[in-house]
Each structure stands twice: as structure tokens, then as C-alpha cells.
PDB file of C-alpha atoms and ligand atoms in Angstrom:
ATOM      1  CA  UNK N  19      93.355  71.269  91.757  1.00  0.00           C
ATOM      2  CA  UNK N  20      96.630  72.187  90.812  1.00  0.00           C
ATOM      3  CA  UNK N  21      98.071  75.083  92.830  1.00  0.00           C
ATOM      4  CA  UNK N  22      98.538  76.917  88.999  1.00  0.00           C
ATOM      5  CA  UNK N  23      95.017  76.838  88.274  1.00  0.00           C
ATOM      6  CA  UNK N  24      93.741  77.710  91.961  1.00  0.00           C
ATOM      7  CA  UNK N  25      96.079  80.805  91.299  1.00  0.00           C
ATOM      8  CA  UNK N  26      94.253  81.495  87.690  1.00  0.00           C
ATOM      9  CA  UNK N  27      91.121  80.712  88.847  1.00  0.00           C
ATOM     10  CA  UNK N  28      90.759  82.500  91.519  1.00  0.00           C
ATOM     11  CA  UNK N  29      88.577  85.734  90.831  1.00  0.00           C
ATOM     12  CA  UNK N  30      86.518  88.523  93.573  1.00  0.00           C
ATOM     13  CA  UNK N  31      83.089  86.732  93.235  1.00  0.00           C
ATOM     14  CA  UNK N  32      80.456  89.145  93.832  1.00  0.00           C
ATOM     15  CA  UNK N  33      77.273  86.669  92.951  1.00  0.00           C
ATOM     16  CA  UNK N  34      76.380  83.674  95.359  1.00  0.00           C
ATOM     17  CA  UNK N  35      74.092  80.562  95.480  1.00  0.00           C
ATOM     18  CA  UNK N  36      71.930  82.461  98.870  1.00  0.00           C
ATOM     19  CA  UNK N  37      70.177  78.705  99.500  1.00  0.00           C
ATOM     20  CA  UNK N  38      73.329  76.269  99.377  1.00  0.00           C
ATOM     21  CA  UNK N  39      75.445  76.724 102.433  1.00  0.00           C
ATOM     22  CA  UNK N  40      79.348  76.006 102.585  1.00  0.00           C
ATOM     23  CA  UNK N  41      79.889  72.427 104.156  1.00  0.00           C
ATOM     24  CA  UNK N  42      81.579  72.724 107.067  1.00  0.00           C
ATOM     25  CA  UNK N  43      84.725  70.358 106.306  1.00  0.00           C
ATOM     26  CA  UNK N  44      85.358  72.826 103.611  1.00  0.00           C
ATOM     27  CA  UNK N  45      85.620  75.540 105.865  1.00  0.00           C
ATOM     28  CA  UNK N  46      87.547  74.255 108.203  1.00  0.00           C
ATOM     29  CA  UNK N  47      90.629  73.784 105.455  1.00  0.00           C
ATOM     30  CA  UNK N  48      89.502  77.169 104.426  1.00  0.00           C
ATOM     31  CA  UNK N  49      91.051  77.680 108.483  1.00  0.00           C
ATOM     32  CA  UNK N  50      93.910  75.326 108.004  1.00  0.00           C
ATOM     33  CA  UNK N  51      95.034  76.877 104.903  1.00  0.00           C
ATOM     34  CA  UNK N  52      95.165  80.688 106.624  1.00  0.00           C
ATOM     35  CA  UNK N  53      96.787  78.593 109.912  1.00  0.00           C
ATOM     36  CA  UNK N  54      99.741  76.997 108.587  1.00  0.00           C
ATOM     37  CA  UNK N  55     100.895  80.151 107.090  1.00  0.00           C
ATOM     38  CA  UNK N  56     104.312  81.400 107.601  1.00  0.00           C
ATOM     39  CA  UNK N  57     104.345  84.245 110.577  1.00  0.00           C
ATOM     40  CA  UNK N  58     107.154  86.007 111.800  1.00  0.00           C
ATOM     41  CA  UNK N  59     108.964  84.095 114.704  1.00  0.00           C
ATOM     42  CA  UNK N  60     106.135  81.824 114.809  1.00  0.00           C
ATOM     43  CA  UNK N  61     103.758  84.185 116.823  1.00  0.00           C
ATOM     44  CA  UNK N  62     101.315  82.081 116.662  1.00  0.00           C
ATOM     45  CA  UNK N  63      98.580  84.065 118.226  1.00  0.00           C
ATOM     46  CA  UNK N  64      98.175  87.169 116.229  1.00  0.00           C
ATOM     47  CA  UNK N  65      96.027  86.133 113.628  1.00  0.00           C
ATOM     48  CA  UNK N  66      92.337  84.825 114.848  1.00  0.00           C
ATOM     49  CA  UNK N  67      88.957  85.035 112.940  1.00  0.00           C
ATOM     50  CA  UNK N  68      84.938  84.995 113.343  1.00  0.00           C
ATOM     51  CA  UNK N  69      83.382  82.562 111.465  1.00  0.00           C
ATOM     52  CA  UNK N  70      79.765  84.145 110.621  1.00  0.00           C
ATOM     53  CA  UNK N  71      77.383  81.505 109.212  1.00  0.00           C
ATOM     54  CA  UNK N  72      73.464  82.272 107.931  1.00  0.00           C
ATOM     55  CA  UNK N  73      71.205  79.939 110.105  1.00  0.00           C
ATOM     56  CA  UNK N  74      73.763  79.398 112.596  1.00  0.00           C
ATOM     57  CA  UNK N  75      74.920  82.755 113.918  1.00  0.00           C
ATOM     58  CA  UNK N  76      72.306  85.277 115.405  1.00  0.00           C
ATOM     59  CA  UNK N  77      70.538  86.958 113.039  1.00  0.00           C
ATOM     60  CA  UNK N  78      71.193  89.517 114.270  1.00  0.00           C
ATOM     61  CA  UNK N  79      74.721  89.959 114.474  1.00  0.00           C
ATOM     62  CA  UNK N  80      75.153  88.392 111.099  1.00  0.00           C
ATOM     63  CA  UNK N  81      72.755  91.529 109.882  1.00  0.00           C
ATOM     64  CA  UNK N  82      74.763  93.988 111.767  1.00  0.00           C
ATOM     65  CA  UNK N  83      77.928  92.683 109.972  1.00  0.00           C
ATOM     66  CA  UNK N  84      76.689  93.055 106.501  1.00  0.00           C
ATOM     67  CA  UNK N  85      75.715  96.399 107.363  1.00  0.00           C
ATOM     68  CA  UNK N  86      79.252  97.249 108.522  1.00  0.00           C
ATOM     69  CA  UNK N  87      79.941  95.986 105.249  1.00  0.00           C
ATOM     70  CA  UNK N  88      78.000  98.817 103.732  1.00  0.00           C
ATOM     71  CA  UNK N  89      75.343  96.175 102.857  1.00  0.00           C
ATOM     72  CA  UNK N  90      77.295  95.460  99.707  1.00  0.00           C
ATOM     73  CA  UNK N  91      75.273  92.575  98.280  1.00  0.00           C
ATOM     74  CA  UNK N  92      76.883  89.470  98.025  1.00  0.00           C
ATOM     75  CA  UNK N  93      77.184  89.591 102.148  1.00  0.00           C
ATOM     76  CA  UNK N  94      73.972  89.126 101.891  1.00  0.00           C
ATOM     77  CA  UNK N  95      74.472  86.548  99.963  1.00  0.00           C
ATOM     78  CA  UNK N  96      77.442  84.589 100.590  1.00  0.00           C
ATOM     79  CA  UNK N  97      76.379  82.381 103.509  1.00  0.00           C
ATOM     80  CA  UNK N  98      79.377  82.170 105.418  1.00  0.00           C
ATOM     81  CA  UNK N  99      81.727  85.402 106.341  1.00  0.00           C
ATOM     82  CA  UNK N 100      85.293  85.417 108.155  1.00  0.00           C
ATOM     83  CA  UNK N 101      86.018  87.766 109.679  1.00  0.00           C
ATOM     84  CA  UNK N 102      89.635  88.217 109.846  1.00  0.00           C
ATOM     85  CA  UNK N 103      91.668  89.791 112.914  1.00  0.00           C
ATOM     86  CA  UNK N 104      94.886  90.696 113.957  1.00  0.00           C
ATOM     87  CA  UNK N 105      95.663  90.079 118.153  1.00  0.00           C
ATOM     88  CA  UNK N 106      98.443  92.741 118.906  1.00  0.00           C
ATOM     89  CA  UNK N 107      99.074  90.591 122.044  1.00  0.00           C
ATOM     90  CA  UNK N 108     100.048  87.699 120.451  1.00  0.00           C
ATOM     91  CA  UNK N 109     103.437  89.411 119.926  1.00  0.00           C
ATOM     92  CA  UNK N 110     104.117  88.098 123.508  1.00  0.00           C
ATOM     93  CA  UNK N 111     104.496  84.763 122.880  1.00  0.00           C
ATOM     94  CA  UNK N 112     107.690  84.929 120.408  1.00  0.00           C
ATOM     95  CA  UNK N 113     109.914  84.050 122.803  1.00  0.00           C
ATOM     96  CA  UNK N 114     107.741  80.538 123.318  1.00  0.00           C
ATOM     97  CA  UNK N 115     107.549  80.317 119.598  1.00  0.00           C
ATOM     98  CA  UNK N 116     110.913  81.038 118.837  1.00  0.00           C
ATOM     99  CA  UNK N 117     112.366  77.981 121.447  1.00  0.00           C
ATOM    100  CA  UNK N 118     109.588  75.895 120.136  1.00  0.00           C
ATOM    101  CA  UNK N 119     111.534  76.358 116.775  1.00  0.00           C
ATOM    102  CA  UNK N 120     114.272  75.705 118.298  1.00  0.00           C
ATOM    103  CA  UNK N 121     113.085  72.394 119.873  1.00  0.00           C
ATOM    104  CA  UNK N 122     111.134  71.454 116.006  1.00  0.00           C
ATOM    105  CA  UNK N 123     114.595  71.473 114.726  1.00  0.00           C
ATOM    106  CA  UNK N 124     113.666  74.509 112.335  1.00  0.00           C
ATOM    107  CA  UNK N 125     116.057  76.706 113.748  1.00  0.00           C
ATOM    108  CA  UNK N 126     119.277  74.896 114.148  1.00  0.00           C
ATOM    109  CA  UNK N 127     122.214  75.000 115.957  1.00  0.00           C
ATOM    110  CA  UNK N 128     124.381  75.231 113.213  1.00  0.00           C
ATOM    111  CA  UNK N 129     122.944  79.077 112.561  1.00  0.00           C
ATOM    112  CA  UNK N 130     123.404  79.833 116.170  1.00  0.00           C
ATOM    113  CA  UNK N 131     119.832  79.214 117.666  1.00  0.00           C
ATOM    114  CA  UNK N 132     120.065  78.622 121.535  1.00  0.00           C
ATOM    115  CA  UNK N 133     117.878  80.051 124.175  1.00  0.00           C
ATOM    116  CA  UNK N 134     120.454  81.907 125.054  1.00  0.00           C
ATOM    117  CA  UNK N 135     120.874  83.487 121.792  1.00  0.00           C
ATOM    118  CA  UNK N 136     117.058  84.155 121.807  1.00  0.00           C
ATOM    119  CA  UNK N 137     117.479  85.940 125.222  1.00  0.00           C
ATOM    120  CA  UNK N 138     120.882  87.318 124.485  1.00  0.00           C
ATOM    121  CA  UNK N 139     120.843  88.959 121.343  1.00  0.00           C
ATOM    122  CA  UNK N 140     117.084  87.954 119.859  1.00  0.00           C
ATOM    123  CA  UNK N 141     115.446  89.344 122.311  1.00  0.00           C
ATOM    124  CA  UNK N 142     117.409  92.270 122.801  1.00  0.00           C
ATOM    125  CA  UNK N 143     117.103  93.415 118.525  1.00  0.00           C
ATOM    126  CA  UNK N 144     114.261  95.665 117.733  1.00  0.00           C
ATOM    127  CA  UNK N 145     114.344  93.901 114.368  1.00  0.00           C
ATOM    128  CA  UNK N 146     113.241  90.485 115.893  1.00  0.00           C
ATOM    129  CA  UNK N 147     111.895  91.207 119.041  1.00  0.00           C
ATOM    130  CA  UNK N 148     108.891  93.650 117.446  1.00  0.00           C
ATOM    131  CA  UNK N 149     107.308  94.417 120.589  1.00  0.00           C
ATOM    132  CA  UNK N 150     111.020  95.940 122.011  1.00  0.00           C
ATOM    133  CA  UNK N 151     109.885  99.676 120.920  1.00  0.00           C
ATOM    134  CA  UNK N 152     106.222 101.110 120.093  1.00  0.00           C
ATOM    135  CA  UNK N 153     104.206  98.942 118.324  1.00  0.00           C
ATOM    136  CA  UNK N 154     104.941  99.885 114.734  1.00  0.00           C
ATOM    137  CA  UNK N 155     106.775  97.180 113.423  1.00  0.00           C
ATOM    138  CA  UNK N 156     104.329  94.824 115.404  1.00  0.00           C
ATOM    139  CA  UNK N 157     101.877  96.389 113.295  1.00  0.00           C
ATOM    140  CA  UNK N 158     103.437  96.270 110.173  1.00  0.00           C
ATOM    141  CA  UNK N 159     104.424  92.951 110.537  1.00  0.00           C
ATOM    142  CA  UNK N 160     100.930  91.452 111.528  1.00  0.00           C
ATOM    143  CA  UNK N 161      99.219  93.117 108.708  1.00  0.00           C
ATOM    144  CA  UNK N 162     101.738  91.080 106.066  1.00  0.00           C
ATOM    145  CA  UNK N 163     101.128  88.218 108.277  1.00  0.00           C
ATOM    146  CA  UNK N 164      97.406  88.198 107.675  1.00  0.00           C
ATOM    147  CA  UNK N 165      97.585  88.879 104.632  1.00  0.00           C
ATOM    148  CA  UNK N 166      99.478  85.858 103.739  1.00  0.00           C
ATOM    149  CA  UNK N 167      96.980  83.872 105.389  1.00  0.00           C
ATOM    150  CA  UNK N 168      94.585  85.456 104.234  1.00  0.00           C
ATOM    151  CA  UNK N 169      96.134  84.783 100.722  1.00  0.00           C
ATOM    152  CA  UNK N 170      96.121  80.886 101.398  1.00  0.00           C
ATOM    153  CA  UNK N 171      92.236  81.329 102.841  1.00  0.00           C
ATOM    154  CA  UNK N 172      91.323  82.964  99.414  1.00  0.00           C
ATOM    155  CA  UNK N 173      93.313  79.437  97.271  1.00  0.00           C
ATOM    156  CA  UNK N 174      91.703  77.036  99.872  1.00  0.00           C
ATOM    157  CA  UNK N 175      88.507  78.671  98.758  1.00  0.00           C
ATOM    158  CA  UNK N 176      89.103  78.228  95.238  1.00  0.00           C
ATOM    159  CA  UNK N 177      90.690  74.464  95.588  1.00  0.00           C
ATOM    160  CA  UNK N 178      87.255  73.380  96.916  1.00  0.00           C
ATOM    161  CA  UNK N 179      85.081  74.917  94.188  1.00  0.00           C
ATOM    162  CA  UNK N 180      83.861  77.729  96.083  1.00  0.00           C
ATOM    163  CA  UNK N 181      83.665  81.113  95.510  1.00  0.00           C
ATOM    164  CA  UNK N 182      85.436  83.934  97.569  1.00  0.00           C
ATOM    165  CA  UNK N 183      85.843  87.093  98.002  1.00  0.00           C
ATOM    166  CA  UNK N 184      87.600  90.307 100.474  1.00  0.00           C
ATOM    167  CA  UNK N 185      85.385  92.822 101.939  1.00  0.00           C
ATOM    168  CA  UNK N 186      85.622  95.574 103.575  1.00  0.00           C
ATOM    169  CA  UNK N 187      83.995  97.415 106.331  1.00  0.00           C
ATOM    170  CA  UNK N 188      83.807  99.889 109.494  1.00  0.00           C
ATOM    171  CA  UNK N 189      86.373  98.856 111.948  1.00  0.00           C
ATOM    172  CA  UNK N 190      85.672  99.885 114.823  1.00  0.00           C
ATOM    173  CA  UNK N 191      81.469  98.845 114.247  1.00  0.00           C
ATOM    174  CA  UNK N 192      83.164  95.398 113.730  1.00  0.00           C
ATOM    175  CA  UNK N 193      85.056  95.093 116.884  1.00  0.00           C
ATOM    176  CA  UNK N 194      82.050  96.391 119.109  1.00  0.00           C
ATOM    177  CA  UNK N 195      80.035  94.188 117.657  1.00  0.00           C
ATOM    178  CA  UNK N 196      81.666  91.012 117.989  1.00  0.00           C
ATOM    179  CA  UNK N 197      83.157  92.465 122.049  1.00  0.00           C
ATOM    180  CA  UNK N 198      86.742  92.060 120.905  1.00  0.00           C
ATOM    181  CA  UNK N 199      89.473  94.033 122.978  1.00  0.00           C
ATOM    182  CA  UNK N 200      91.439  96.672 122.146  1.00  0.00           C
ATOM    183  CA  UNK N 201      94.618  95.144 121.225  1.00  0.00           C
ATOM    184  CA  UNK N 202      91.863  93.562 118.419  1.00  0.00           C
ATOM    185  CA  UNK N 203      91.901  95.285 115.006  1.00  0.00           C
ATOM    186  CA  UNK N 204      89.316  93.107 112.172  1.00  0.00           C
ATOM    187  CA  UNK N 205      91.253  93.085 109.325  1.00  0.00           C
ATOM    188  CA  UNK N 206      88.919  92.120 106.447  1.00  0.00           C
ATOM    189  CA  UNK N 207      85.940  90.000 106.120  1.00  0.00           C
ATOM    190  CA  UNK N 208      86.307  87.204 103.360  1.00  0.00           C
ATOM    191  CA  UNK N 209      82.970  86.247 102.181  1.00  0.00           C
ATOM    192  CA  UNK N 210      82.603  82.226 101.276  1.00  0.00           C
ATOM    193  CA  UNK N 211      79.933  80.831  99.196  1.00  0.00           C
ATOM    194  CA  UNK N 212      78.989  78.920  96.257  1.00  0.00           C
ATOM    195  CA  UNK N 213      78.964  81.203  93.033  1.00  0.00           C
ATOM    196  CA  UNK N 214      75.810  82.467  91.222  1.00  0.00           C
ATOM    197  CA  UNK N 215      77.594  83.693  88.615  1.00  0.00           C
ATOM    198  CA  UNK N 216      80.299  81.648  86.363  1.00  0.00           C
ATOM    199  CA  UNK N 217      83.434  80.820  88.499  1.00  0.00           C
ATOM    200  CA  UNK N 218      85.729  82.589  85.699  1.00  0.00           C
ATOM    201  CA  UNK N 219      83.702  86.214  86.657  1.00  0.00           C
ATOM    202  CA  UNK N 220      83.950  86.877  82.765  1.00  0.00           C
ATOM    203  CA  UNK N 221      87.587  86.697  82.921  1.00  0.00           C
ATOM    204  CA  UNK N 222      90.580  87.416  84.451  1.00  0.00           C
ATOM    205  CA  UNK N 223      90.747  90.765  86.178  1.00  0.00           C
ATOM    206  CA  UNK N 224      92.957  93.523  84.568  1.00  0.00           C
ATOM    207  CA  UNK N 225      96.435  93.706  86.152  1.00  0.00           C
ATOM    208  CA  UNK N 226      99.429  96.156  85.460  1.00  0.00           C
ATOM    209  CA  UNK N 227     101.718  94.714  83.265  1.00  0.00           C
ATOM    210  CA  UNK N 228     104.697  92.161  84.283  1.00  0.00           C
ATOM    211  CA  UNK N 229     107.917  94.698  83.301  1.00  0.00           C
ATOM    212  CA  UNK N 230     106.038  97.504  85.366  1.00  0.00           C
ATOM    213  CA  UNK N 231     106.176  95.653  88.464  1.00  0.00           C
ATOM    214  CA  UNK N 232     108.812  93.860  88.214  1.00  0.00           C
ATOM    215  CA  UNK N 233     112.427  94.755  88.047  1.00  0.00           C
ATOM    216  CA  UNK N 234     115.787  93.353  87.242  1.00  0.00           C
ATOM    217  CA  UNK N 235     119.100  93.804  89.275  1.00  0.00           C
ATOM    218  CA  UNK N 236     117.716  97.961  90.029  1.00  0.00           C
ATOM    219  CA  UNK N 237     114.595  99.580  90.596  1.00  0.00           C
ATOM    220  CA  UNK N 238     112.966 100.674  87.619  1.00  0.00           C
ATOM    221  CA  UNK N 239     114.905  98.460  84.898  1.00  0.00           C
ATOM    222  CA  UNK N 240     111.791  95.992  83.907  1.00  0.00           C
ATOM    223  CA  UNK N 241     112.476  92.560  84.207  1.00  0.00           C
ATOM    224  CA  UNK N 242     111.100  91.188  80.591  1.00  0.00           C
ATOM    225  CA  UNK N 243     109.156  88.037  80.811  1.00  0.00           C
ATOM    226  CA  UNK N 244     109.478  85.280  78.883  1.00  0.00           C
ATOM    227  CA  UNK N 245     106.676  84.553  75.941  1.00  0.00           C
ATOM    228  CA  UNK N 246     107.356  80.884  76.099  1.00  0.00           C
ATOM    229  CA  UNK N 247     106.776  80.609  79.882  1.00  0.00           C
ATOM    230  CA  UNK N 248     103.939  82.665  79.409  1.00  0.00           C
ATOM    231  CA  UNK N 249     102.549  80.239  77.209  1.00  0.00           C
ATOM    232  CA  UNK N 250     103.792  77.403  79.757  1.00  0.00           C
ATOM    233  CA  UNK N 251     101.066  79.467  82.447  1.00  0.00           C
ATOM    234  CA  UNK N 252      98.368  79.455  79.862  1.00  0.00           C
ATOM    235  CA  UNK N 253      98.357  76.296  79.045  1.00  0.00           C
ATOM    236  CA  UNK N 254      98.613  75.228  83.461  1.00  0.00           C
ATOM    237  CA  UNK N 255      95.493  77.519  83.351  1.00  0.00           C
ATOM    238  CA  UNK N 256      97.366  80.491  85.602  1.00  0.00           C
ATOM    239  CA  UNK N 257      97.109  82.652  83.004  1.00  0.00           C
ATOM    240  CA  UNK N 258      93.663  82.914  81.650  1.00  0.00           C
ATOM    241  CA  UNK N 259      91.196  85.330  79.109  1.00  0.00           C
ATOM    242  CA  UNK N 260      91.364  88.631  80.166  1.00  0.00           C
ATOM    243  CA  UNK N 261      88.421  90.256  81.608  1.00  0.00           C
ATOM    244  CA  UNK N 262      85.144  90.956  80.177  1.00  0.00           C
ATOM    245  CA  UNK N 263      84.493  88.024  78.206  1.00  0.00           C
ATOM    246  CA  UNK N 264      81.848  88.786  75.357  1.00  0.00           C
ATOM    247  CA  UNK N 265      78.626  87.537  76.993  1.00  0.00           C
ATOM    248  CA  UNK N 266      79.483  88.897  80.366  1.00  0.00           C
ATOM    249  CA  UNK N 267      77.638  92.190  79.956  1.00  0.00           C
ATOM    250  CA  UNK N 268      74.613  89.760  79.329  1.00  0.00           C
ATOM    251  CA  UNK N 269      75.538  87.462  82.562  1.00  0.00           C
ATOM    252  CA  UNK N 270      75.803  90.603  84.510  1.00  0.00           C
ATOM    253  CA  UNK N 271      72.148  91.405  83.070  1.00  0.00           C
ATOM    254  CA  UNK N 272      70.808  88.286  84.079  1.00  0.00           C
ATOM    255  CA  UNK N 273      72.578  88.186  87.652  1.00  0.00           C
ATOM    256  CA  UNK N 274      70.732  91.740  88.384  1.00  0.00           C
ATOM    257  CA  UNK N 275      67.117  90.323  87.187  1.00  0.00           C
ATOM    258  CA  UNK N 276      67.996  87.023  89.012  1.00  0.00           C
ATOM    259  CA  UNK N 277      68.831  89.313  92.688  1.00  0.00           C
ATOM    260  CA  UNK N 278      66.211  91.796  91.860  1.00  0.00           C
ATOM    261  CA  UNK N 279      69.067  94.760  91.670  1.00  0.00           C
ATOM    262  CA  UNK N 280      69.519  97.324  89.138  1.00  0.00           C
ATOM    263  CA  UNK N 281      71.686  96.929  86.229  1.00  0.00           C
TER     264      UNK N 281
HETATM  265  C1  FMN B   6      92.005  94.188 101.083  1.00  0.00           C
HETATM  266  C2  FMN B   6      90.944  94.084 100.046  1.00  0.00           C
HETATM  267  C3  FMN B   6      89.680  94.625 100.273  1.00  0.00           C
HETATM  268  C4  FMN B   6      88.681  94.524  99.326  1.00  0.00           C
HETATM  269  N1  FMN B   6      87.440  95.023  99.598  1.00  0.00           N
HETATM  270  C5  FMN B   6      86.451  94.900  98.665  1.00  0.00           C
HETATM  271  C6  FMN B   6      85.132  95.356  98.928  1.00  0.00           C
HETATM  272  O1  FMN B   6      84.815  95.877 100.008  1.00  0.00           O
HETATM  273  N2  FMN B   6      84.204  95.193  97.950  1.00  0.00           N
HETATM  274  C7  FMN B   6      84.476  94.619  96.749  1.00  0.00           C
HETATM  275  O2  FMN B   6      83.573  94.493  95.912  1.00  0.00           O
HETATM  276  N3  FMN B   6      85.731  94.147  96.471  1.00  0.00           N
HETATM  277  C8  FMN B   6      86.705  94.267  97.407  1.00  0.00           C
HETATM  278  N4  FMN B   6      87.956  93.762  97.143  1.00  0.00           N
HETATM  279  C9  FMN B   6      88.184  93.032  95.888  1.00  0.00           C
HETATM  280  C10 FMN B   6      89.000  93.822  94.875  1.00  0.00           C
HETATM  281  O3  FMN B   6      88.235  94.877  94.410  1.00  0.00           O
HETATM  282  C11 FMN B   6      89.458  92.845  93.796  1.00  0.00           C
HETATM  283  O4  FMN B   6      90.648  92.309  94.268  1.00  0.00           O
HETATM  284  C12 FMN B   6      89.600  93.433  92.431  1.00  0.00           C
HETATM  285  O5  FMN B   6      88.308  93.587  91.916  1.00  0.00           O
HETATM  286  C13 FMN B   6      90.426  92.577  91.519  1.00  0.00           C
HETATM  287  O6  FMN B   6      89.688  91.455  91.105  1.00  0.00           O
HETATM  288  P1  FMN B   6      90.004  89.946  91.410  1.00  0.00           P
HETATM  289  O7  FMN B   6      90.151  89.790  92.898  1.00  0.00           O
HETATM  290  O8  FMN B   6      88.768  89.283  90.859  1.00  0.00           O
HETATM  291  O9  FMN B   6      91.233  89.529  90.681  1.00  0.00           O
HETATM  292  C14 FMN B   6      88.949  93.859  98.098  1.00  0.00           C
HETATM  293  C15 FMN B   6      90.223  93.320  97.872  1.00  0.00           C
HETATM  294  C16 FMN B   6      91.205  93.419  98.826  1.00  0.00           C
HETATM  295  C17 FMN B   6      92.555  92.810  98.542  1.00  0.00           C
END
């Protein structure tokens, strides 16, 4: 799939196929997609994951999960769920990953890189080195970092022809649950299935408007888009029917009858 349509197509899909499960080659580039995401100095170790999977994974725990989930229906349904967390600790390997940069050729010479310059001054910069103070910037840092991957996890998802979707749940039930330390914090589950309603979910999902997010050479002077790109996106399929479609109220309807749940 084109990466343009991935990004139109993708949608929060709340309706899945219970009986088909997720092949497993699928999720794995699900995994690849999320790994080869850009991180900050190359950490490579702060963002890990659970991979829950129905008939695989205790019953148990997978039942526990959707109730730290608040037993919001599709994670019952979905069949697979990935749990997404952020390892603190893996802050302590940027000064591997930053001289394995070095040694990949992606930072060069010509900019300054040494290992001296990564124990010299690198090291010795809050900015870089996030662990030099408290760990606030570590924090802040990691939680853009997972995102991103997360991001990429969510395309993947949508590149295969499955349907996706971010959950959210009780923290600290999460981490007790699956025994992960301290320096653990789960992040967000994504849910991964097959979807039981249409892909589109009845449209694209309402969004602020272009010039109220987006500004030009000051903050708060809208950047104007351009009509004829816009009409380059729709026709890519980026930019697709806004959200509800006319039958969806029906669709909904039948999803509710379909998963014996109220209307
Ligand atoms: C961090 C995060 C957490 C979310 N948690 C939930 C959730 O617990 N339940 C839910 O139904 N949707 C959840 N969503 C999905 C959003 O509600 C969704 O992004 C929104 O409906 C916009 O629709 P779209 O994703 O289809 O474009 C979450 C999204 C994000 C980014």
C-alpha cells in the first residue's frame, strides 16, 4: 500500500473478526515497523512490548488485561494486544549507542563525532546525556519515542489489512500483572485484529482544521493550505470522506446486534 493511503486509511477500529487470528508474520512487521523507529541517541532499549495473543497467552492474564482495559469491548475482541512499554533504564546504554553511530558512519567526523567528543562534551550536556539530572527529560523523551513507534506500529497495521487500534488502561494493574520492574511504565496497549466493521469506520475521523494547527513564520499566523494539493491527497487516498458516512448509523446498528451490545 502506498504510505498515502496507509496514512488515510488508517482509522481507531473498535469492531473485530473474534474467530480469525492475526498471522504471526504480520505481527512481527507490526514489531519491525515500531523497532526501526528513530530514538534519541539510539537508546535502543527503552521501548519493549508484550505481545498478548487469545489461545496462546494464559487465559488468564489475557482476561486480566482486558479488564485493566476497563473491559472496553473490542479487547475482547481483537485477538492479539501489545502492550507497549517504556524501560527508563535503557537510557544507560547511549553512550554504546551513540559510538555505535559513530562506527555505522551516521554520525561523522566531519560534524565532530569522536568518542572523545561523546565523553567530553556529549556526555557531559544535560541536553544529550538525559539521564545527567533527574529523570525528566528521560521521561519526556521516551514518551515521544514510543509514540513514534508506536505511530509506525499503528501504519504497519494498516499496510497489512488489519485493523488497529490504542487503548488505554490502569497502569500500575498492567505492570503487576505482567511482573515488570519499576523503572517499567506500560504505555498503551494497541489492539490488532481483523475488522468486523468496514475498514473506512464510516469515514474519516473529525480533525481541527489545517490553519488552526498549523502556523507560518510565528505562532498563531495560520499557514493556509493549498486547495490543489488538497485535491493531490484526495485523489492518493490520504484525504478521505469525512466521518459518519450515511449508512453508518445502520452499520453501527448491525455491529451491536451482531456482538450482542446495546445500541
Ligand atoms: C494515546 C491514545 C489512547 C487512546 N485510548 C483509547 C481508548 O482507551 N479507547 C478508545 O476507544 N479509543 C482510544 N483511543 C483512540 C482515539 O479515541 C482515536 O484516536 C479517536 O477516536 C480518533 O479517531 P481515529 O483514530 O479513528 O482517527 C486512543 C488514542 C490514543 C492516541
Amino acid at each position: 500500500m502506498e504510505f498515502k493511503q496507509a496514512v488515510g486509511n488508517r482509522r481507531s477500529i473498535r469492531y473485530y473478526q473474534p474467530y480469525r487470528p492475526v498471522e504471526k508474520d504480520k505481527l512481527q512487521t507490526i514489531l519491525e515497523a515500531a523497532r526501526l523507529q528513530c530514538q534519541h541517541g539510539n537508546a535502543g532499549l527503552v521501548r519493549k512490548a508484550v505481545v498478548v495473543t487469545r489461545g496462546e497467552t494464559d487465559d488468564a492474564i489475557r482476561e486480566e488485561l482486558i479488564d485493566a482495559l476497563y473491559n472496553q469491548p473490542q479487547a475482547t475482541q481483537a485477538p492479539v494486544a501489545i502492550v507497549w512499554a517504556i524501560d527508563i533504564s535503557g537510557w544507560e546504554n547511549l553512550r554504546e549507542n551513540l559510538l555505535n553511530l559513530i562506527d555505522a558512519k551516521a554520525l561523522t567526523s566531519s560534524y565532530g563525532w569522536s568518542e572523545q567528543f561523546v565523553e567530553e562534551t556529549v556526555l557531559k550536556t544535560p541536553d544529550f546525556n538525559v539521564l545527567a539530572g533527574d529523570n525528566t527529560f528521560a521521561e519526556w523523551l521516551s514518551a515521544i519515542e514510543m509514540g513514534l513507534a508506536i505511530g509506525s506500529a499503528l501504519l504497519a497495521a494498516v499496510d497489512l489489512g488489519l485493523g488497529t487500534q490504542l487503548l488505554t488502561g490502569r497502569r500500575d494493574q498492567i505492570r503487576e500483572l505482567f511482573g515488570m520492574p519499576e523503572h517499567v511504565t506500560p504505555a498503551q496497549i494497541q489492539i490488532v485484529g481483523y475488522p468486523a466493521e468496514n475498514p473506512d469506520g464510516g469515514g474519516q475521523r473529525p480533525r481541527p482544521p489545517f490553519e488552526d494547527l498549523y502556523f507560518a513564520d510565528t505562532w498563531g499566523n495560520s499557514m493556509q493550505r493549498d486547495p490543489a494539493v488538497v485535491e493531490d491527497l484526495r485523489k492518493a487516498g490520504m484525504i478521505q470522506e469525512s466521518a459518519p458516512l450515511p449508512w453508518r448509523a445502520d452499520e453501527v446498528r448491525a455491529l451491536a446486534a451482531m456482538f450482542g451490545l446495546p445500541e
